XYZ file of C-alpha atoms in Angstrom:
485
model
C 77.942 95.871 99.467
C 81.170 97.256 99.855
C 81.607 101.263 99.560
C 83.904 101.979 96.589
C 85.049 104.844 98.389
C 85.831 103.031 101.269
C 88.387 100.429 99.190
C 90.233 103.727 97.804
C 90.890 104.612 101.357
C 92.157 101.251 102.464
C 94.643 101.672 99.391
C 95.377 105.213 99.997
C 96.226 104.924 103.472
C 98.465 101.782 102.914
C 101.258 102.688 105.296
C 103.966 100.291 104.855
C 106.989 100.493 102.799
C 106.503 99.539 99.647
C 109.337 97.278 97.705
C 108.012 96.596 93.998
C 109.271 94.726 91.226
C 108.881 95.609 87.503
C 106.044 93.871 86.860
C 103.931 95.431 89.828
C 100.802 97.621 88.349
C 98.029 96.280 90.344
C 97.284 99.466 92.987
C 97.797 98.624 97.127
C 94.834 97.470 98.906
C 93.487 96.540 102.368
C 94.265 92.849 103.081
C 92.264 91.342 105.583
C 88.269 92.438 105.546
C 86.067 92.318 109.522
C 82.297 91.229 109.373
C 79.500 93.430 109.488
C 79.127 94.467 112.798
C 83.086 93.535 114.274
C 84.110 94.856 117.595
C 88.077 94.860 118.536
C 88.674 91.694 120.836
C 89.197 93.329 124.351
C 92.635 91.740 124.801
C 94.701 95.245 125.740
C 94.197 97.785 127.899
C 95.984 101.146 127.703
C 97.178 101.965 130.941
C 98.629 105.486 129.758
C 97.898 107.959 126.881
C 98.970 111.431 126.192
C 97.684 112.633 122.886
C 99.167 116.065 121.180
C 97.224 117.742 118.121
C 98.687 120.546 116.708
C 97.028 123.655 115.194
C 99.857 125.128 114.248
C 99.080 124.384 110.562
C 96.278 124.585 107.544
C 95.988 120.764 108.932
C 95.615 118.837 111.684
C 98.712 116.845 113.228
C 98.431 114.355 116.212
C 101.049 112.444 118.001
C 99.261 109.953 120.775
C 102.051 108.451 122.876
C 100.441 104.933 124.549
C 101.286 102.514 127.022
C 99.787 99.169 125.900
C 99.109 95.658 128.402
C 98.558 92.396 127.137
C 95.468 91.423 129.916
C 94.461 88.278 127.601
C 95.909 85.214 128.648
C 97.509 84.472 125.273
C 100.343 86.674 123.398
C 98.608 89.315 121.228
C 99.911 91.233 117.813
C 97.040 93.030 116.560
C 95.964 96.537 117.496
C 93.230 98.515 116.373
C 93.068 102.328 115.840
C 89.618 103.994 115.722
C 88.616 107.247 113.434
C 85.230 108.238 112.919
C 83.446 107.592 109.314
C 83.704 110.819 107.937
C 87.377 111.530 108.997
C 88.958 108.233 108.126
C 89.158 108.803 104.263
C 91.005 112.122 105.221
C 93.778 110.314 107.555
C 97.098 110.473 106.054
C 100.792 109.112 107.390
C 99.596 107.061 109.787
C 102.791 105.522 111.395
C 102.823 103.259 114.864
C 106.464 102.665 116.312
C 108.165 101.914 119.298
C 108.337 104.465 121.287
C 110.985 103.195 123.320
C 113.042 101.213 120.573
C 113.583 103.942 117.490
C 113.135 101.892 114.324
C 110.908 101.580 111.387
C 107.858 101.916 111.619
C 105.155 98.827 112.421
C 102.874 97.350 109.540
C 99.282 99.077 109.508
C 96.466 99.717 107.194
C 93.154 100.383 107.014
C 90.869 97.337 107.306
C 87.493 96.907 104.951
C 84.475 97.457 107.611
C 80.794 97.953 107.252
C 80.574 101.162 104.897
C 77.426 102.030 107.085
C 79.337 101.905 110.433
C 80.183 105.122 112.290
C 83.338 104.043 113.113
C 86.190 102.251 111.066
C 89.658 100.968 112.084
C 93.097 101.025 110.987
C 95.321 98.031 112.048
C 98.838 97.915 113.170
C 100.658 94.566 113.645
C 103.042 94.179 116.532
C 106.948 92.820 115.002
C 106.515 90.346 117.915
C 103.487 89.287 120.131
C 102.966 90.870 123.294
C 103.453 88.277 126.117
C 100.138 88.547 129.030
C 100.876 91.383 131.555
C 103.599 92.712 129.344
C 103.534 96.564 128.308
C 104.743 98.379 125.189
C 105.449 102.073 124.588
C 103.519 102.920 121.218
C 104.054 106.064 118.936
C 100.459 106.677 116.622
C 101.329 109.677 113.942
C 99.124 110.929 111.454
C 97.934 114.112 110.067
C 94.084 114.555 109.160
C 93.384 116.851 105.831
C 90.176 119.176 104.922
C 88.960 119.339 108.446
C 89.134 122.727 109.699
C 85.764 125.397 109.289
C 86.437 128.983 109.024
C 84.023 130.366 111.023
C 82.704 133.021 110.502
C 82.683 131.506 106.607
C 82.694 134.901 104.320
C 84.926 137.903 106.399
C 86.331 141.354 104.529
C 89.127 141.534 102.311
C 90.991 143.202 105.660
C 89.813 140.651 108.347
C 91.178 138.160 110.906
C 90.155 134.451 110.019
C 89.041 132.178 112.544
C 88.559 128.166 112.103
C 86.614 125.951 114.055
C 87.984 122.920 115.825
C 85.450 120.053 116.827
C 86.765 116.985 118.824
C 86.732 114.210 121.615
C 88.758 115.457 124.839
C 88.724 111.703 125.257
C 90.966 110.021 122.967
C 88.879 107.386 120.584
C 90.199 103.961 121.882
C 89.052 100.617 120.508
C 90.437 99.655 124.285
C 89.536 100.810 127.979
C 91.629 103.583 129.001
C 93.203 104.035 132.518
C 94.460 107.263 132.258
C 94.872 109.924 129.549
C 95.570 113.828 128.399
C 95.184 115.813 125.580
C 96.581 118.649 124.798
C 96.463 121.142 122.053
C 98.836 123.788 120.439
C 97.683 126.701 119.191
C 99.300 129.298 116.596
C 98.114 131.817 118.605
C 96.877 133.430 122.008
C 93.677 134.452 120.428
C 91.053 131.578 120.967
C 87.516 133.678 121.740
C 85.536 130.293 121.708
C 85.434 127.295 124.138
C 82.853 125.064 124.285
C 83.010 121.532 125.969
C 85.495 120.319 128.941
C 87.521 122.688 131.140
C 91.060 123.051 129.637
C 93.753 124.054 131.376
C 95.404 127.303 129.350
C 99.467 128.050 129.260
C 100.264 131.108 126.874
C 98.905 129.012 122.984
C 98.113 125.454 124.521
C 95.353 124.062 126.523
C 95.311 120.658 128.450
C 92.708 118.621 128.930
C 92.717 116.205 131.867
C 94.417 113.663 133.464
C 91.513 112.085 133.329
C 92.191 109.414 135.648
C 88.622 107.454 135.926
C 88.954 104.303 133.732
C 87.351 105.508 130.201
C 85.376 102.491 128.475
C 85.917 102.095 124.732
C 84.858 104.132 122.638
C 83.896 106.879 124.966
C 83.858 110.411 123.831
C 83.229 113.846 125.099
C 82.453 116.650 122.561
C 84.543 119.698 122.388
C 84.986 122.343 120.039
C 87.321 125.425 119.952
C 87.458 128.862 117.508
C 91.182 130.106 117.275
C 92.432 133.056 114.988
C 94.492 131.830 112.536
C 94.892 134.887 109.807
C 97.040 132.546 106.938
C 95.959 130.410 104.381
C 94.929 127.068 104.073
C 96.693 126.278 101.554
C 95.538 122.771 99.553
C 96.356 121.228 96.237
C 93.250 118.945 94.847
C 96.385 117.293 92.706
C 100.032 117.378 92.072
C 101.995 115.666 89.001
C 105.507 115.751 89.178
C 107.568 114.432 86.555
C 111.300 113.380 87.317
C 113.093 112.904 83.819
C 117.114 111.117 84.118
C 118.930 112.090 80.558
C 122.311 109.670 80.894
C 123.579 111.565 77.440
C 123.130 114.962 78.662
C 123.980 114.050 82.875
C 120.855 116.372 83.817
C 118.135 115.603 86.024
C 114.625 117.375 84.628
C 111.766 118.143 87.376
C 108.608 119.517 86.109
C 105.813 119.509 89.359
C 101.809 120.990 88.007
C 99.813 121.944 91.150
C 95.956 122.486 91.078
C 96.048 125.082 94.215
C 93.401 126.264 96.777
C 92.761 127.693 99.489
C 90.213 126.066 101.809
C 90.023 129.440 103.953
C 87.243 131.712 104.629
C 85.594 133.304 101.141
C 85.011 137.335 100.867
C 82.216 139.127 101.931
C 82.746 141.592 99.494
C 83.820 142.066 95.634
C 87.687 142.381 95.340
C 89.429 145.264 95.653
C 92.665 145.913 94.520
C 92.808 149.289 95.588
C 92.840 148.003 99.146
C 95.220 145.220 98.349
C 97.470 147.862 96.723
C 97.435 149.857 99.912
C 98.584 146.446 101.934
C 101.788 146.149 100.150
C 103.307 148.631 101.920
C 103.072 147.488 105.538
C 102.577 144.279 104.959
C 99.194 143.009 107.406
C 98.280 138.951 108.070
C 96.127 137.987 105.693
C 94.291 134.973 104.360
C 95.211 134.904 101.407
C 97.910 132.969 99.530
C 100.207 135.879 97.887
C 103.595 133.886 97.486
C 105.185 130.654 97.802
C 108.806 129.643 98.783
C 109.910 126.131 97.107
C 113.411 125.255 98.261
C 115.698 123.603 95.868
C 118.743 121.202 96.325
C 121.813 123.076 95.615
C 122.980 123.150 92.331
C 119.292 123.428 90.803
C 119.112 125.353 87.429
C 117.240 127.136 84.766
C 114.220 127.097 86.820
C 110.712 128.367 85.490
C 107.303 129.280 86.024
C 104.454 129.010 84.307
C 100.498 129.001 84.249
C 97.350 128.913 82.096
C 98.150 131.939 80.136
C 102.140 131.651 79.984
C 105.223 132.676 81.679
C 104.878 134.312 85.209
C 107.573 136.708 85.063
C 106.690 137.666 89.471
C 109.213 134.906 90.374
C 113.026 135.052 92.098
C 115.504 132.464 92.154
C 117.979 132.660 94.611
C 121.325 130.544 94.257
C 124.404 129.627 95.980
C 126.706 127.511 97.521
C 124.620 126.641 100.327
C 120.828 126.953 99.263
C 118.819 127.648 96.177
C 115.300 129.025 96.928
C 112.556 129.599 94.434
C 110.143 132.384 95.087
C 106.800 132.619 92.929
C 103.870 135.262 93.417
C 100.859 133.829 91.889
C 99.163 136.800 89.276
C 96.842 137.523 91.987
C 96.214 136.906 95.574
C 94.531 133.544 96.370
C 91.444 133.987 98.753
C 89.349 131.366 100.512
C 87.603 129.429 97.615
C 90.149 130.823 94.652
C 91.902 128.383 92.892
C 95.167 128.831 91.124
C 97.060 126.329 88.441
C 100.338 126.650 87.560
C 103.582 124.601 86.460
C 107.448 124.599 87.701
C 110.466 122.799 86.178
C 114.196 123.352 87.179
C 117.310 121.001 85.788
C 119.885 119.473 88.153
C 123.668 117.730 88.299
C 122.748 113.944 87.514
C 125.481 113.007 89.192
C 124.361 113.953 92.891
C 121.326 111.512 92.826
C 122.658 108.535 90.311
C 125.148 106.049 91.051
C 126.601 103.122 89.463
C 126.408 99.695 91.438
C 128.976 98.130 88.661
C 127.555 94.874 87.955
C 127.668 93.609 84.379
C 124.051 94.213 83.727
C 124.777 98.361 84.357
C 122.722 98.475 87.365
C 122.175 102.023 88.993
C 120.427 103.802 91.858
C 118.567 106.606 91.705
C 117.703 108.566 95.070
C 115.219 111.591 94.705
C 112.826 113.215 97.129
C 109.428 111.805 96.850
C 108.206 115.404 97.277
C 109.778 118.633 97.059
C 107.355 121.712 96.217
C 106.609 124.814 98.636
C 107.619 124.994 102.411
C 105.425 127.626 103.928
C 104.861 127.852 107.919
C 101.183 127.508 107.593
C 101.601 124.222 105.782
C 100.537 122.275 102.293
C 98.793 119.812 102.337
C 97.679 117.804 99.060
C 94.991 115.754 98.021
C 96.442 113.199 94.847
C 100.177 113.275 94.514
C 101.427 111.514 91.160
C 105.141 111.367 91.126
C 106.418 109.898 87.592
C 109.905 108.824 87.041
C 110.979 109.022 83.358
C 114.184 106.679 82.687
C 116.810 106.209 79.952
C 115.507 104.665 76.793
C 116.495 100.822 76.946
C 116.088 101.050 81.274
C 114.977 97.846 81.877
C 114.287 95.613 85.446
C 112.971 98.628 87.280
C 112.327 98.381 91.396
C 111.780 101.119 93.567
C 111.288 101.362 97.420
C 110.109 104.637 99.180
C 108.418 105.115 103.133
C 105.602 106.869 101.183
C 102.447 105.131 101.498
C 100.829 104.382 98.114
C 97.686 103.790 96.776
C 98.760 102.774 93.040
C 102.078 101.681 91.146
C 102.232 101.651 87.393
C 104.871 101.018 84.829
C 104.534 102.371 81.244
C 106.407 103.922 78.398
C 106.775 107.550 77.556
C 107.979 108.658 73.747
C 109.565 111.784 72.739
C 111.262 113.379 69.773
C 113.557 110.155 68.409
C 113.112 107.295 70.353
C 112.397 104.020 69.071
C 110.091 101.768 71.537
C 109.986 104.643 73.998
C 110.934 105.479 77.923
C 110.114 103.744 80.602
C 108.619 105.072 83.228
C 107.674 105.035 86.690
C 104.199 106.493 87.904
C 103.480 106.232 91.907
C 100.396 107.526 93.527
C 99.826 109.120 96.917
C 96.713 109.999 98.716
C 96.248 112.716 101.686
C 99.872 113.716 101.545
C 101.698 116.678 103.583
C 104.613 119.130 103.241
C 105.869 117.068 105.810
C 106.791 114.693 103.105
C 109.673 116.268 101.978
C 111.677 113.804 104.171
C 111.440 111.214 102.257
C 113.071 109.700 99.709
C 112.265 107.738 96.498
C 115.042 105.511 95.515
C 114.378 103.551 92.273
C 117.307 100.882 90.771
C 117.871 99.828 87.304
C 119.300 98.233 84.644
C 120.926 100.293 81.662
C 122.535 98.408 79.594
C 125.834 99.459 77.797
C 124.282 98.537 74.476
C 121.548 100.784 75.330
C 123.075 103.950 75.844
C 123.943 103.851 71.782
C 120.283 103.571 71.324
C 119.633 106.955 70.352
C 123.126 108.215 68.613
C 122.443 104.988 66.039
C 118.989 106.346 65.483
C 120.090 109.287 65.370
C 123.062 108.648 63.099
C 120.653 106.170 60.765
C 118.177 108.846 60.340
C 120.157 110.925 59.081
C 121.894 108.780 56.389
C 118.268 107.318 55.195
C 117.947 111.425 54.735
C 120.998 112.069 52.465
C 120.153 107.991 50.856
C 116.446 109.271 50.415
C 117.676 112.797 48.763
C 120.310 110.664 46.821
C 117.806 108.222 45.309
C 115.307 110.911 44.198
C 118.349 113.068 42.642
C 118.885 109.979 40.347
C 115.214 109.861 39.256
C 114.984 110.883 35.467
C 111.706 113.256 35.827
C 112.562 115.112 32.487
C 109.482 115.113 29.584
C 111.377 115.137 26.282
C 112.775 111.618 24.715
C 116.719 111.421 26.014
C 118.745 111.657 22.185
C-alpha cells in the first residue's frame, strides 16, 4: 500500500515548470514509481561536494555544490537525491542546475518509494547523458520547513530563544563520496551547544571537514548544534491570495488571507503586558512576531487591513515614486504557539502587468508575482499557498506558466454582483513555499474577446430597461374595485 501522504509530497514537491492548458485540473504527481526495497544503481561517483546550510532564517536553506563522474560504462541521465523519511514531506524548491552552464533548472521530482523506508529519493534528469569518465558541476537548492526545536521549549516573556539543529556532517549521498565539506552559517556568535564532529569556528560559521576518506553511500555522522536566535519563526499553515483583472475599470485587485504562527519557543509564564509596555521604549530582541513589512510594487493603492473582528487601524502605508511599503502590527504580539489571522487587499495600475499581443482573438498577457506578502530578515515560510487568478467575464483559452512548483491546477468560475455565466478563474496550489518566492513570476495568457468586453454594460443596460418595462407594465394594470362607468 501506498502512503497517501507520501503521493501529496511527490505532487507538492513537483519542481519543474509547469505550462498548462485550459483544460488542465487534474493536480501534478510523481511519474515513475521504484520497487519495494530499490537502491540507486551505483553508476556515479561524486568526486567533490561542498554543502552550505544556512541558519540565518526561521528555516533551513542548503546549497550542495557537486562534482559528478560517470564510472559506468554506458552514458547515464538519472540522479538520485536522498532525504530522510520524516524530512522529505517538508523539502521545498528543490532545484538541480548546472553549475557551470547558468540556465534553467534540470527536471526533478520526488519518486513513489516504500512508505515504510527510512529513506526516500528525489530524481533529477540530466538534459543530456553523461558520457563514462565524464564530470558535471551540479547545483542542489532547497529549503527544508518546520524543522528547527526551540530548546529550551517554554522561556520568559524577556528571554533569549535558542533552537536546536540536528544533522549529518556527512552529506546524505545515494553515491560514494571522495571528498566533501559542510559548512554552516549562523545568525549569530552565540552557539553554547556542540555535540558531534569537531567544527572548525570563524566569527558565525563552522566547517566541518574536508573529509577526504572515500564516504560509502549513505553514510552519516550525527551532529547537533543549539544557537541563539532571539526572532520569530514566523509560519503560515495557509495563504489564499486572490488576484482580480477588471478590463472596465483598468485596476488590478489583490486580496492575500494568512493563517499566521509562530513555531518559536511558548511562555513560561502568563502574559504580561505591563512588561511588554515597558519594552516599547528601548526596543529588546524578542521572539515574538510584533510587526510585519509587506513591500508593494509602486503605484499600489487603497491598501487595507483587516482581521477576525474588523479593521486594524495599527497599520502605515508608505508611498512614492520609488517604493510603497506596507507596515501592519498585529493587535497583539505573536509568541511561540500564538496564532494570528488576518486579511490584506491593495488595488494597482492594470496597465503595468497586462499587455495586448494583438491577434484577432484579443489575446493578452498577464505577468504577476506568484507571491508577494511580508519580507522580514528572519524569514516566512508557508505551508499551503493558493494563488487564484480572477479574469474578465467572457476570458476564455486560459494558459499559464510559472517556475513555481505545484501540487494542483484548477479552472473554475467565480460570480459576482451582475454577471451572467460568471468569471473565470485560475486557482494554483503550492506546497512548502518560502519568502524566497517572491522572485517569481506568474504569467497567465488569454483570450478576451471584443464582443466580450460589452458583456456586462448590455446586462447592465438590459436590466435596467426590464426595470422601467416591469414598472411600466404594472402602472397599466387596472387594480381599482368599483365597475369603470
Amino acid at each position: 500500500m501506498r502512503s497517501s501522504k507520501f503521493l501529496t509530497v511527490c505532487a507538492a514537491l513537483f519542481s519543474a515548470t509547469s505550462l498548462a492548458d485550459s483544460n488542465l485540473s487534474e493536480p501534478l504527481s510523481s511519474q515513475q514509481i521504484l520497487p519495494d526495497g530499490f537502491k540507486p544503481p551505483q553508476v556515479f561517483q561524486n568526486v567533490n561536494l561542498l554543502r552550505t546550510t544556512n541558519l540565518e532564517k526561521g528555516y533551513i536553506r542548503e546549497t550542495v555544490n557537486v562534482v559528478i563522474e560517470n564510472i559506468d560504462s554506458k552514458a547515464q541521465d538519472q540522479y538520485y537525491i536522498p532525504f530522510s523519511a520524516d524530512v522529505i514531506d517538508k523539502v521545498g524548491g528543490l532545484e538541480v542546475r548546472d553549475k557551470k552552464n547558468p540556465g534553467p533548472a534540470f527536471k526533478a521530482e520526488v519518486v513513489e518509494y516504500d512508505p515504510n523506508s527510512s529513506t526516500q529519493f528525489f530524481l533529477t534528469t540530466l538534459p543530456a547523458p553523461l558520457a563514462p569518465k565524464s564530470q558535471l558541476t551540479l547545483s542542489i537548492t532547497y529549503h527544508i520547513l518546520s524543522t528547527l526545536t526551540p530548546l529550551p521549549q517554554k522561556i520568559g516573556q524577556q528571554e533569549r530563544q535558542y533552537l536546536l539543529y540536528t544533522f549529518s556532517t556527512y552529506t546524505p549521498s545515494a553515491y560514494p563520496t571522495l571528498k566533501q565539506k559542510t559548512k554552516l552559517k549562523f545568525p549569530t556568535t552565540d552557539i553554547p551547544d556542540v555535540i558531534g564532529g569537531d567544527p572548525d569556528r570563524q566569527g558565525s560559521a563552522f566547517t566541518y571537514g574536508p573529509y577526504n576518506e572515500v564516504v560509502p553511500a549513505g553514510a552519516r555522522e550525527e551532529a547537533s548544534v543549539r544557537y541563539e536566535f532571539t526572532k520569530p519563526l514566523i509560519y503560515a499553515t495557509r495563504l489564499e491570495r486572490d488576484i482580480e483583472v477588471s478590463h472596465w475599470g483598468g485596476n488590478l485587485a489583490t486580496e492575500e488571507r494568512y493563517w499566521l504562527t509562530n513555531l518559536g519557543a511558548s511562555l513560561r509564564e502568563n502574559f504580561s503586558r505591563v512588561q511588554w509596555a515597558a519594552t516599547q521604549y528601548y526596543n529588546p530582541p524578542t521572539s515574538a512576531l510584533r510587526e510585519l513589512k509587506v513591500p508593494l510594487k509602486v503605484g499600489s493603492l487603497n491598501p487595507y487591513f483587516t482581521d477576525d473582528i474588523g479593521n486594524v487601524s495599527t497599520s502605515r502605508f508608505r508611498s512614492s515614486r520609488k517604493e510603497a511599503l506596507l507596515e501592519l502590527k498585529p493587535r497583539y504580539p505573536v509568541f511561540g504557539g500564538w496564532k494570528y489571522s488576518f486579511r490584506i487587499g491593495w488595488d494597482a495600475d492594470l496597465k503595468s502587468f497586462l499587455r495586448k499581443l494583438g491577434n484577432p482573438e484579443g489575446g493578452h498577457v498577464l505577468k504577476v508575482p506568484f507571491l508577494e506578502g511580508p519580507k522580514m530578515g528572519e524569514g516566512v515560510s508557508y505551508g499551503k499557498v493558493e494563488v487564484r487568478v480572477i479574469l474578465p467575464e467572457g476570458a476564455r483559452n486560459v494558459r499559464f506558466e510559472t517556475e513555481m512548483p505545484l501540487v494542483g491546477v484548477e479552472e473554475g468560475t467565480h460570480r459576482t454582483f451582475m454577471d451572467t455565466v460568471g468569471r473565470t478563474t485560475l486557482k494554483l496550489t503550492a506546497m512548502n513555499v518560502v519568502d524566497e518566492a517572491r522572485d517569481k513570476t506568474l504569467m497567465v495568457t488569454y483570450d478576451y474577446p471584443f464582443s466580450a468586453a460589452f458583456r456586462k454594460p448590455i446586462t447592465i443596460f438590459l436590466g435596467i430597461v426590464a426595470v422601467f418595462a416591469t414598472a411600466w407594465g404594472i402602472g397599466q394594470l387596472d387594480v381599482s374595485i368599483g365597475k369603470q362607468s
